[in-house]
């Protein structure tokens, strides 16, 4: 068996964490490929290396001196090198990075050096080969990820053993460094796992797998022992943050399971993410896999008599969003109404324009705008085959005094999304979790409320 591993920033925050990582790698000869993030926080109030690198770039761009944050970066890496008894030229590498930022290197270059430097240290400590991610991962000239070329470039890893590849970045064809969005080391790990035809992609972090709900809101939620790619995609998109949502695709295509594990509790099995084809109904009491949600949405509701008879109405409404480069989350509709739910971030500086264009293109006089909306997704492949799921969900919300503004069940019947006022967000999450934690043990209606 062959295992590709990715370690998050908290797993590599200092020399002690590096030692734990080596113990994990040396614990199995099957772990032959390692993808590190940049060192994260060592304690509350500490800085992530990536944040310090962004700060250096911003100060340089503003014409200010970035010596102070870079000194902290230098200290972190030099401390790790010294405490691990290494001599891998870290002082020289840091000087190259500092000089490049002074000479106007891009923001992506600056941010990527956290993973690059960490990868050099880890490769030296493990006595593995270092392969720069810019040799493996390609981006189009417009900055979007080029999967076809990446598969071609990364195929050079197949057949090799004992390799460290830094996460988070690659390069465009012109050679310029390009990063993924924050958390993108997960994607690098998945790309490497696919390239080497790994049997498992292990993602090591600071939690023992996915929780059924956000532990910052719900007290002591259960760990999800297994979850399908589709369920994970839904949960990640709706706010669960253990894995970057886009990290699923490379391994999903190759049907490689992902195992999320805790660097600080390596004996815990964590969560196994499996291909949908491997899903087998378990008959467990609770049909849910997990609950996740996000705040910060706006609902635009368009009212027009006999809308359902007007050919092309929905097309004209959505065309306005397309024209303004706005995506939407959901679009519930009725006979005389159609709503679109939009992330507030996409409406910044555009709301008034969008409203005027909808009025003009759709020939409507009034549009209702409801802001301060949160969405909560209740996700589980077992939901479609169980009586009482919807009754339990909505009874729990009613009993908690939460008014439901929007209801949407996905066509896959794998999730139910509710839109509520942001002020009810935490109350709603707790109520839903509590209700399903006590879900009935048979297939009949089980309503806790």
Short mmCIF file of C-alpha atoms in Angstrom, two decimals:
data_model
loop_
_atom_site.label_atom_id
_atom_site.label_comp_id
_atom_site.label_asym_id
_atom_site.label_seq_id
_atom_site.Cartn_x
_atom_site.Cartn_y
_atom_site.Cartn_z
CA UNK A 1 0.00 0.00 0.00
CA UNK A 2 1.16 3.56 -0.74
CA UNK A 3 0.14 6.56 1.36
CA UNK A 4 0.43 10.26 0.49
CA UNK A 5 0.31 12.59 3.51
CA UNK A 6 -0.36 16.27 4.03
CA UNK A 7 0.42 18.08 7.29
CA UNK A 8 -1.27 21.35 8.21
CA UNK A 9 0.35 24.43 9.69
CA UNK A 10 -0.42 23.52 13.31
CA UNK A 11 1.31 20.17 12.71
CA UNK A 12 4.53 21.99 11.74
CA UNK A 13 4.43 25.03 14.02
CA UNK A 14 7.73 24.34 15.77
CA UNK A 15 10.54 21.79 16.18
CA UNK A 16 8.52 19.65 18.59
CA UNK A 17 5.76 19.31 15.99
CA UNK A 18 8.34 18.40 13.33
CA UNK A 19 9.44 15.57 15.62
CA UNK A 20 5.87 14.32 15.88
CA UNK A 21 5.53 14.41 12.11
CA UNK A 22 8.69 12.35 11.67
CA UNK A 23 7.42 9.78 14.18
CA UNK A 24 4.23 9.46 12.11
CA UNK A 25 6.11 9.13 8.82
CA UNK A 26 8.56 6.61 10.24
CA UNK A 27 5.68 4.70 11.82
CA UNK A 28 4.82 3.23 8.42
CA UNK A 29 7.07 2.59 5.42
CA UNK A 30 3.96 3.14 3.30
CA UNK A 31 4.07 6.91 3.93
CA UNK A 32 6.38 7.95 1.11
CA UNK A 33 5.01 11.34 -0.03
CA UNK A 34 4.66 14.35 2.27
CA UNK A 35 3.05 17.74 1.57
CA UNK A 36 3.64 20.40 4.26
CA UNK A 37 1.87 23.68 4.92
CA UNK A 38 3.70 26.71 6.28
CA UNK A 39 4.25 26.74 10.07
CA UNK A 40 1.10 27.82 11.88
CA UNK A 41 0.42 29.26 15.32
CA UNK A 42 2.33 27.78 18.27
CA UNK A 43 -0.02 29.28 20.85
CA UNK A 44 -2.97 31.67 21.11
CA UNK A 45 -1.99 35.09 19.82
CA UNK A 46 0.91 33.76 17.77
CA UNK A 47 1.23 34.55 14.06
CA UNK A 48 1.02 32.17 11.15
CA UNK A 49 4.05 32.39 8.87
CA UNK A 50 1.81 32.97 5.84
CA UNK A 51 0.18 35.97 7.53
CA UNK A 52 3.63 37.43 8.25
CA UNK A 53 4.66 36.96 4.62
CA UNK A 54 1.51 38.73 3.43
CA UNK A 55 2.36 41.55 5.84
CA UNK A 56 5.88 41.81 4.39
CA UNK A 57 4.50 42.11 0.89
CA UNK A 58 1.94 44.75 1.91
CA UNK A 59 4.56 46.87 3.67
CA UNK A 60 6.95 46.67 0.73
CA UNK A 61 4.20 47.62 -1.68
CA UNK A 62 3.37 50.64 0.49
CA UNK A 63 7.01 51.70 0.48
CA UNK A 64 7.45 50.84 4.15
CA UNK A 65 10.08 48.74 5.86
CA UNK A 66 9.12 45.09 6.40
CA UNK A 67 12.14 44.26 8.57
CA UNK A 68 10.18 43.58 11.76
CA UNK A 69 7.79 40.89 10.42
CA UNK A 70 10.55 39.32 8.35
CA UNK A 71 12.77 39.13 11.42
CA UNK A 72 10.05 37.08 13.10
CA UNK A 73 9.88 34.81 10.08
CA UNK A 74 13.64 34.35 10.13
CA UNK A 75 13.61 33.58 13.83
CA UNK A 76 10.95 30.87 13.45
CA UNK A 77 12.75 29.01 10.68
CA UNK A 78 16.20 29.37 12.21
CA UNK A 79 14.89 28.10 15.56
CA UNK A 80 13.41 25.02 13.90
CA UNK A 81 16.62 24.34 11.96
CA UNK A 82 18.77 24.72 15.07
CA UNK A 83 16.54 22.71 17.42
CA UNK A 84 16.34 19.84 14.94
CA UNK A 85 20.12 19.82 14.54
CA UNK A 86 19.92 20.55 10.81
CA UNK A 87 22.23 22.48 8.51
CA UNK A 88 20.22 22.92 5.32
CA UNK A 89 21.17 26.46 4.38
CA UNK A 90 18.08 28.13 5.83
CA UNK A 91 19.86 31.47 6.39
CA UNK A 92 20.81 31.58 2.72
CA UNK A 93 17.28 30.66 1.58
CA UNK A 94 15.75 33.34 3.81
CA UNK A 95 18.10 35.94 2.34
CA UNK A 96 16.93 35.00 -1.16
CA UNK A 97 13.29 35.46 -0.14
CA UNK A 98 13.96 38.78 1.61
CA UNK A 99 15.81 40.12 -1.41
CA UNK A 100 13.08 39.01 -3.80
CA UNK A 101 10.38 40.82 -1.78
CA UNK A 102 12.53 43.96 -1.67
CA UNK A 103 12.89 43.78 -5.45
CA UNK A 104 9.14 43.71 -6.01
CA UNK A 105 8.26 40.01 -6.07
CA UNK A 106 4.55 39.26 -6.39
CA UNK A 107 2.20 38.69 -3.48
CA UNK A 108 1.79 35.06 -4.54
CA UNK A 109 5.55 34.55 -4.50
CA UNK A 110 5.83 36.05 -1.01
CA UNK A 111 2.96 33.96 0.38
CA UNK A 112 4.26 30.73 -1.17
CA UNK A 113 7.65 30.93 0.54
CA UNK A 114 6.17 29.72 3.83
CA UNK A 115 5.48 26.29 2.37
CA UNK A 116 8.66 26.33 0.29
CA UNK A 117 10.95 26.94 3.27
CA UNK A 118 9.04 24.50 5.46
CA UNK A 119 9.35 21.88 2.75
CA UNK A 120 13.13 22.32 2.62
CA UNK A 121 13.38 21.84 6.38
CA UNK A 122 11.09 18.83 6.45
CA UNK A 123 12.83 17.12 3.52
CA UNK A 124 16.19 17.52 5.25
CA UNK A 125 14.78 16.25 8.57
CA UNK A 126 13.13 13.20 6.99
CA UNK A 127 16.06 12.64 4.60
CA UNK A 128 13.56 12.74 1.73
CA UNK A 129 14.02 14.34 -1.68
CA UNK A 130 12.60 17.86 -2.13
CA UNK A 131 10.54 18.48 -5.28
CA UNK A 132 9.39 22.07 -5.80
CA UNK A 133 5.65 22.38 -6.39
CA UNK A 134 6.27 24.78 -9.27
CA UNK A 135 7.62 21.80 -11.23
CA UNK A 136 4.37 19.89 -10.77
CA UNK A 137 1.37 22.23 -10.57
CA UNK A 138 0.26 24.46 -13.44
CA UNK A 139 -2.06 27.45 -13.62
CA UNK A 140 -3.51 29.06 -16.74
CA UNK A 141 -2.42 32.58 -17.62
CA UNK A 142 -5.64 33.92 -16.09
CA UNK A 143 -4.69 32.34 -12.76
CA UNK A 144 -7.13 29.43 -12.84
CA UNK A 145 -5.88 25.94 -12.08
CA UNK A 146 -4.85 23.86 -15.12
CA UNK A 147 -5.68 20.28 -14.17
CA UNK A 148 -4.76 18.63 -17.47
CA UNK A 149 -1.25 20.10 -17.54
CA UNK A 150 -0.79 19.42 -13.84
CA UNK A 151 -1.57 15.74 -14.36
CA UNK A 152 1.08 15.65 -17.08
CA UNK A 153 3.73 17.47 -15.02
CA UNK A 154 3.00 15.59 -11.78
CA UNK A 155 3.25 12.20 -13.47
CA UNK A 156 7.03 12.47 -12.94
CA UNK A 157 6.40 11.50 -9.30
CA UNK A 158 5.05 8.07 -10.17
CA UNK A 159 7.45 5.35 -9.18
CA UNK A 160 9.45 7.56 -6.83
CA UNK A 161 9.67 7.17 -3.06
CA UNK A 162 10.60 9.45 -0.17
CA UNK A 163 9.51 12.84 -1.54
CA UNK A 164 8.46 16.16 0.05
CA UNK A 165 6.40 18.58 -2.08
CA UNK A 166 5.50 21.97 -0.53
CA UNK A 167 1.80 22.81 -0.60
CA UNK A 168 -0.28 25.83 -1.61
CA UNK A 169 1.34 26.91 -4.88
CA UNK A 170 2.48 26.11 -8.42
CA UNK A 171 3.30 28.30 -11.39
CA UNK A 172 1.83 29.72 -14.54
CA UNK A 173 3.35 28.73 -17.86
CA UNK A 174 5.35 31.97 -17.88
CA UNK A 175 7.09 30.81 -14.70
CA UNK A 176 5.35 33.20 -12.28
CA UNK A 177 4.45 31.67 -8.92
CA UNK A 178 0.69 31.27 -8.35
CA UNK A 179 -1.01 30.19 -5.13
CA UNK A 180 -4.27 28.44 -4.46
CA UNK A 181 -6.70 30.13 -2.07
CA UNK A 182 -5.91 29.87 1.65
CA UNK A 183 -5.92 26.26 2.77
CA UNK A 184 -4.77 25.19 -0.68
CA UNK A 185 -2.13 22.79 0.62
CA UNK A 186 -5.01 20.32 0.88
CA UNK A 187 -5.33 20.55 -2.91
CA UNK A 188 -1.60 19.99 -3.39
CA UNK A 189 -1.80 16.88 -1.23
CA UNK A 190 -4.69 15.54 -3.29
CA UNK A 191 -2.83 16.25 -6.55
CA UNK A 192 0.23 14.37 -5.29
CA UNK A 193 -1.91 11.45 -4.07
CA UNK A 194 -3.50 11.13 -7.50
CA UNK A 195 -0.18 11.48 -9.33
CA UNK A 196 1.49 8.65 -7.40
CA UNK A 197 -1.64 6.46 -7.42
CA UNK A 198 -1.74 6.39 -3.64
CA UNK A 199 -4.05 3.96 -1.91
CA UNK A 200 -4.89 6.54 0.80
CA UNK A 201 -4.45 10.29 1.11
CA UNK A 202 -3.90 11.14 4.79
CA UNK A 203 -4.64 14.71 5.81
CA UNK A 204 -3.07 15.40 9.21
CA UNK A 205 -4.36 18.37 11.17
CA UNK A 206 -5.09 19.39 14.78
CA UNK A 207 -8.49 17.70 15.12
CA UNK A 208 -9.39 14.01 15.17
CA UNK A 209 -11.53 14.09 12.04
CA UNK A 210 -14.73 15.81 11.00
CA UNK A 211 -17.24 16.63 13.70
CA UNK A 212 -20.96 16.31 13.11
CA UNK A 213 -21.25 20.02 13.93
CA UNK A 214 -19.01 23.00 14.68
CA UNK A 215 -17.49 22.34 18.14
CA UNK A 216 -17.26 26.10 18.71
CA UNK A 217 -21.06 26.16 18.73
CA UNK A 218 -22.19 22.63 19.66
CA UNK A 219 -20.69 21.12 22.79
CA UNK A 220 -18.75 17.88 22.21
CA UNK A 221 -20.19 16.85 18.83
CA UNK A 222 -19.51 13.30 17.67
CA UNK A 223 -16.71 12.54 15.21
CA UNK A 224 -17.91 11.35 11.82
CA UNK A 225 -16.25 7.97 11.27
CA UNK A 226 -16.90 7.88 7.52
CA UNK A 227 -18.30 10.29 4.96
CA UNK A 228 -18.67 10.15 1.19
CA UNK A 229 -17.05 12.63 -1.18
CA UNK A 230 -20.47 14.12 -1.99
CA UNK A 231 -21.37 14.61 1.66
CA UNK A 232 -17.99 16.15 2.39
CA UNK A 233 -18.36 18.53 -0.54
CA UNK A 234 -21.69 19.73 0.85
CA UNK A 235 -20.37 20.12 4.40
CA UNK A 236 -17.12 21.83 3.35
CA UNK A 237 -18.93 24.31 1.16
CA UNK A 238 -21.39 25.15 3.92
CA UNK A 239 -18.73 25.93 6.47
CA UNK A 240 -16.99 22.78 7.73
CA UNK A 241 -13.32 23.76 7.47
CA UNK A 242 -11.18 20.68 8.12
CA UNK A 243 -10.50 20.26 4.39
CA UNK A 244 -10.38 22.78 1.57
CA UNK A 245 -13.55 22.08 -0.46
CA UNK A 246 -11.65 21.88 -3.77
CA UNK A 247 -9.21 19.29 -2.42
CA UNK A 248 -11.77 16.57 -3.02
CA UNK A 249 -11.73 16.67 -6.81
CA UNK A 250 -8.26 15.28 -7.65
CA UNK A 251 -8.67 12.24 -5.41
CA UNK A 252 -12.34 11.83 -6.21
CA UNK A 253 -11.48 11.29 -9.86
CA UNK A 254 -8.94 8.65 -8.88
CA UNK A 255 -11.28 7.10 -6.27
CA UNK A 256 -8.68 7.50 -3.53
CA UNK A 257 -10.02 7.59 0.06
CA UNK A 258 -9.02 10.52 2.29
CA UNK A 259 -8.32 9.91 5.96
CA UNK A 260 -8.42 13.00 8.20
CA UNK A 261 -6.24 12.44 11.28
CA UNK A 262 -4.84 14.32 14.28
CA UNK A 263 -1.06 14.87 14.44
CA UNK A 264 -1.30 15.26 18.20
CA UNK A 265 -3.40 12.10 18.64
CA UNK A 266 -2.06 9.78 15.93
CA UNK A 267 -3.74 6.66 17.32
CA UNK A 268 -7.21 8.13 16.72
CA UNK A 269 -8.68 6.80 13.48
CA UNK A 270 -10.24 10.13 12.52
CA UNK A 271 -12.62 10.35 9.57
CA UNK A 272 -12.41 8.30 6.39
CA UNK A 273 -13.71 10.00 3.25
CA UNK A 274 -14.77 7.35 0.76
CA UNK A 275 -15.92 7.32 -2.89
CA UNK A 276 -19.69 7.50 -3.24
CA UNK A 277 -19.72 4.10 -4.94
CA UNK A 278 -18.38 2.55 -1.72
CA UNK A 279 -21.24 3.90 0.41
CA UNK A 280 -23.24 1.16 2.11
CA UNK A 281 -26.31 2.03 4.24
CA UNK A 282 -25.46 1.17 7.83
CA UNK A 283 -28.92 1.14 9.38
CA UNK A 284 -27.62 3.35 12.17
CA UNK A 285 -30.14 5.22 14.28
CA UNK A 286 -29.11 8.68 13.08
CA UNK A 287 -29.47 9.16 9.31
CA UNK A 288 -27.37 12.32 9.36
CA UNK A 289 -23.70 12.64 8.54
CA UNK A 290 -23.27 16.24 9.66
CA UNK A 291 -24.64 19.76 10.00
CA UNK A 292 -22.90 22.89 8.74
CA UNK A 293 -23.84 26.47 8.00
CA UNK A 294 -22.70 29.90 6.95
CA UNK A 295 -23.79 33.44 7.69
CA UNK A 296 -23.79 36.41 5.35
CA UNK A 297 -26.44 35.96 2.66
CA UNK A 298 -29.10 38.14 1.04
CA UNK A 299 -32.35 36.99 -0.54
CA UNK A 300 -33.67 38.90 -3.56
CA UNK A 301 -37.35 38.04 -4.08
CA UNK A 302 -39.05 39.05 -7.33
CA UNK A 303 -42.87 39.12 -7.43
CA UNK A 304 -44.84 39.09 -10.68
CA UNK A 305 -48.32 37.76 -11.45
CA UNK A 306 -48.37 34.62 -13.62
CA UNK A 307 -44.61 34.47 -13.68
CA UNK A 308 -44.77 30.72 -14.22
CA UNK A 309 -46.43 31.25 -17.62
CA UNK A 310 -43.85 33.73 -18.85
CA UNK A 311 -41.32 31.90 -21.02
CA UNK A 312 -37.75 32.97 -20.28
CA UNK A 313 -38.43 34.83 -17.02
CA UNK A 314 -35.94 32.80 -15.01
CA UNK A 315 -33.37 33.13 -17.78
CA UNK A 316 -33.65 36.91 -17.80
CA UNK A 317 -33.34 37.10 -14.02
CA UNK A 318 -30.26 34.90 -13.88
CA UNK A 319 -28.78 36.70 -16.89
CA UNK A 320 -28.59 39.86 -14.77
CA UNK A 321 -26.49 37.98 -12.21
CA UNK A 322 -24.26 36.62 -14.97
CA UNK A 323 -23.79 40.07 -16.44
CA UNK A 324 -22.59 41.33 -13.05
CA UNK A 325 -20.36 38.30 -12.41
CA UNK A 326 -22.48 37.13 -9.47
CA UNK A 327 -23.09 33.49 -8.55
CA UNK A 328 -26.08 32.41 -6.48
CA UNK A 329 -26.56 29.71 -3.85
CA UNK A 330 -30.18 28.71 -4.31
CA UNK A 331 -33.18 29.84 -6.34
CA UNK A 332 -36.47 28.80 -4.68
CA UNK A 333 -39.56 29.75 -6.68
CA UNK A 334 -43.36 29.72 -6.69
CA UNK A 335 -46.13 30.52 -9.16
CA UNK A 336 -45.74 34.29 -8.83
CA UNK A 337 -42.37 34.59 -7.10
CA UNK A 338 -38.75 33.71 -7.68
CA UNK A 339 -35.95 34.27 -5.21
CA UNK A 340 -32.19 34.09 -5.49
CA UNK A 341 -29.95 33.68 -2.46
CA UNK A 342 -26.58 35.40 -2.87
CA UNK A 343 -23.45 35.59 -0.74
CA UNK A 344 -23.13 39.16 0.54
CA UNK A 345 -19.51 39.30 -0.64
CA UNK A 346 -20.70 39.07 -4.25
CA UNK A 347 -23.09 42.00 -3.85
CA UNK A 348 -20.63 44.57 -2.52
CA UNK A 349 -21.05 47.70 -4.63
CA UNK A 350 -23.46 45.91 -6.97
CA UNK A 351 -26.81 45.59 -5.18
CA UNK A 352 -28.46 48.76 -6.52
CA UNK A 353 -27.30 48.01 -10.06
CA UNK A 354 -28.60 44.45 -9.90
CA UNK A 355 -32.01 45.57 -8.63
CA UNK A 356 -32.39 48.17 -11.39
CA UNK A 357 -31.38 45.70 -14.08
CA UNK A 358 -33.80 43.04 -12.81
CA UNK A 359 -36.63 45.59 -12.81
CA UNK A 360 -35.79 46.57 -16.36
CA UNK A 361 -35.09 43.15 -17.87
CA UNK A 362 -37.88 41.28 -16.06
CA UNK A 363 -40.47 44.07 -16.17
CA UNK A 364 -41.17 44.08 -12.43
CA UNK A 365 -41.80 47.04 -10.20
CA UNK A 366 -40.81 45.73 -6.79
CA UNK A 367 -38.07 43.49 -5.46
CA UNK A 368 -37.88 42.48 -1.81
CA UNK A 369 -34.40 42.48 -0.31
CA UNK A 370 -33.84 40.40 2.84
CA UNK A 371 -30.35 40.64 4.30
CA UNK A 372 -28.83 39.08 7.40
CA UNK A 373 -29.62 35.52 6.30
CA UNK A 374 -27.77 32.35 7.35
CA UNK A 375 -27.97 28.98 5.59
CA UNK A 376 -27.75 25.65 7.41
CA UNK A 377 -27.34 22.35 5.58
CA UNK A 378 -28.39 19.09 7.20
CA UNK A 379 -26.48 16.43 5.23
CA UNK A 380 -26.65 12.66 5.04
CA UNK A 381 -26.92 10.03 2.33
CA UNK A 382 -29.23 8.06 4.59
CA UNK A 383 -31.80 10.84 4.78
CA UNK A 384 -33.76 9.92 1.65
CA UNK A 385 -34.61 6.47 2.99
CA UNK A 386 -35.70 7.48 6.47
CA UNK A 387 -39.11 8.58 7.66
CA UNK A 388 -39.21 11.52 10.04
CA UNK A 389 -36.10 13.42 8.98
CA UNK A 390 -37.92 16.56 7.86
CA UNK A 391 -40.35 16.35 10.79
CA UNK A 392 -37.48 16.16 13.26
CA UNK A 393 -35.62 19.03 11.63
CA UNK A 394 -38.48 21.49 11.45
CA UNK A 395 -40.00 20.53 14.80
CA UNK A 396 -36.63 21.17 16.44
CA UNK A 397 -36.41 24.61 14.87
CA UNK A 398 -39.98 25.42 15.86
CA UNK A 399 -39.39 24.34 19.45
CA UNK A 400 -36.27 26.55 19.56
CA UNK A 401 -38.27 29.56 18.33
CA UNK A 402 -36.42 29.75 15.00
CA UNK A 403 -38.38 31.05 12.02
CA UNK A 404 -37.51 29.38 8.71
CA UNK A 405 -37.29 31.80 5.78
CA UNK A 406 -36.24 29.36 3.04
CA UNK A 407 -36.43 25.59 2.54
CA UNK A 408 -34.53 23.77 -0.20
CA UNK A 409 -33.98 20.04 -0.54
CA UNK A 410 -31.26 19.15 -3.02
CA UNK A 411 -32.16 16.99 -6.00
CA UNK A 412 -29.80 14.33 -4.65
CA UNK A 413 -32.02 14.10 -1.55
CA UNK A 414 -28.79 14.15 0.43
CA UNK A 415 -29.35 17.48 2.16
CA UNK A 416 -31.97 19.90 3.39
CA UNK A 417 -30.99 23.56 3.44
CA UNK A 418 -32.85 26.09 5.55
CA UNK A 419 -32.48 29.85 5.45
CA UNK A 420 -32.91 31.63 8.78
CA UNK A 421 -32.11 34.97 10.34
CA UNK A 422 -28.43 35.27 11.26
CA UNK A 423 -29.36 36.07 14.84
CA UNK A 424 -30.80 32.54 15.18
CA UNK A 425 -27.79 30.78 13.66
CA UNK A 426 -26.19 29.24 16.74
CA UNK A 427 -29.51 28.43 18.40
CA UNK A 428 -30.62 26.62 15.23
CA UNK A 429 -27.42 24.58 14.92
CA UNK A 430 -27.66 23.40 18.52
CA UNK A 431 -31.34 22.56 18.15
CA UNK A 432 -30.83 20.50 14.99
CA UNK A 433 -27.89 18.60 16.43
CA UNK A 434 -29.71 17.83 19.68
CA UNK A 435 -32.76 16.59 17.81
CA UNK A 436 -30.87 14.18 15.60
CA UNK A 437 -28.58 13.01 18.37
CA UNK A 438 -31.76 11.57 19.86
CA UNK A 439 -33.24 10.34 16.58
CA UNK A 440 -35.31 7.16 16.87
CA UNK A 441 -33.79 3.71 16.52
CA UNK A 442 -36.24 2.46 13.90
CA UNK A 443 -37.49 3.73 10.56
CA UNK A 444 -40.68 5.27 11.88
CA UNK A 445 -41.37 8.92 12.55
CA UNK A 446 -39.12 10.06 15.39
CA UNK A 447 -39.70 13.61 16.49
CA UNK A 448 -37.90 14.72 19.63
CA UNK A 449 -39.64 18.09 19.90
#
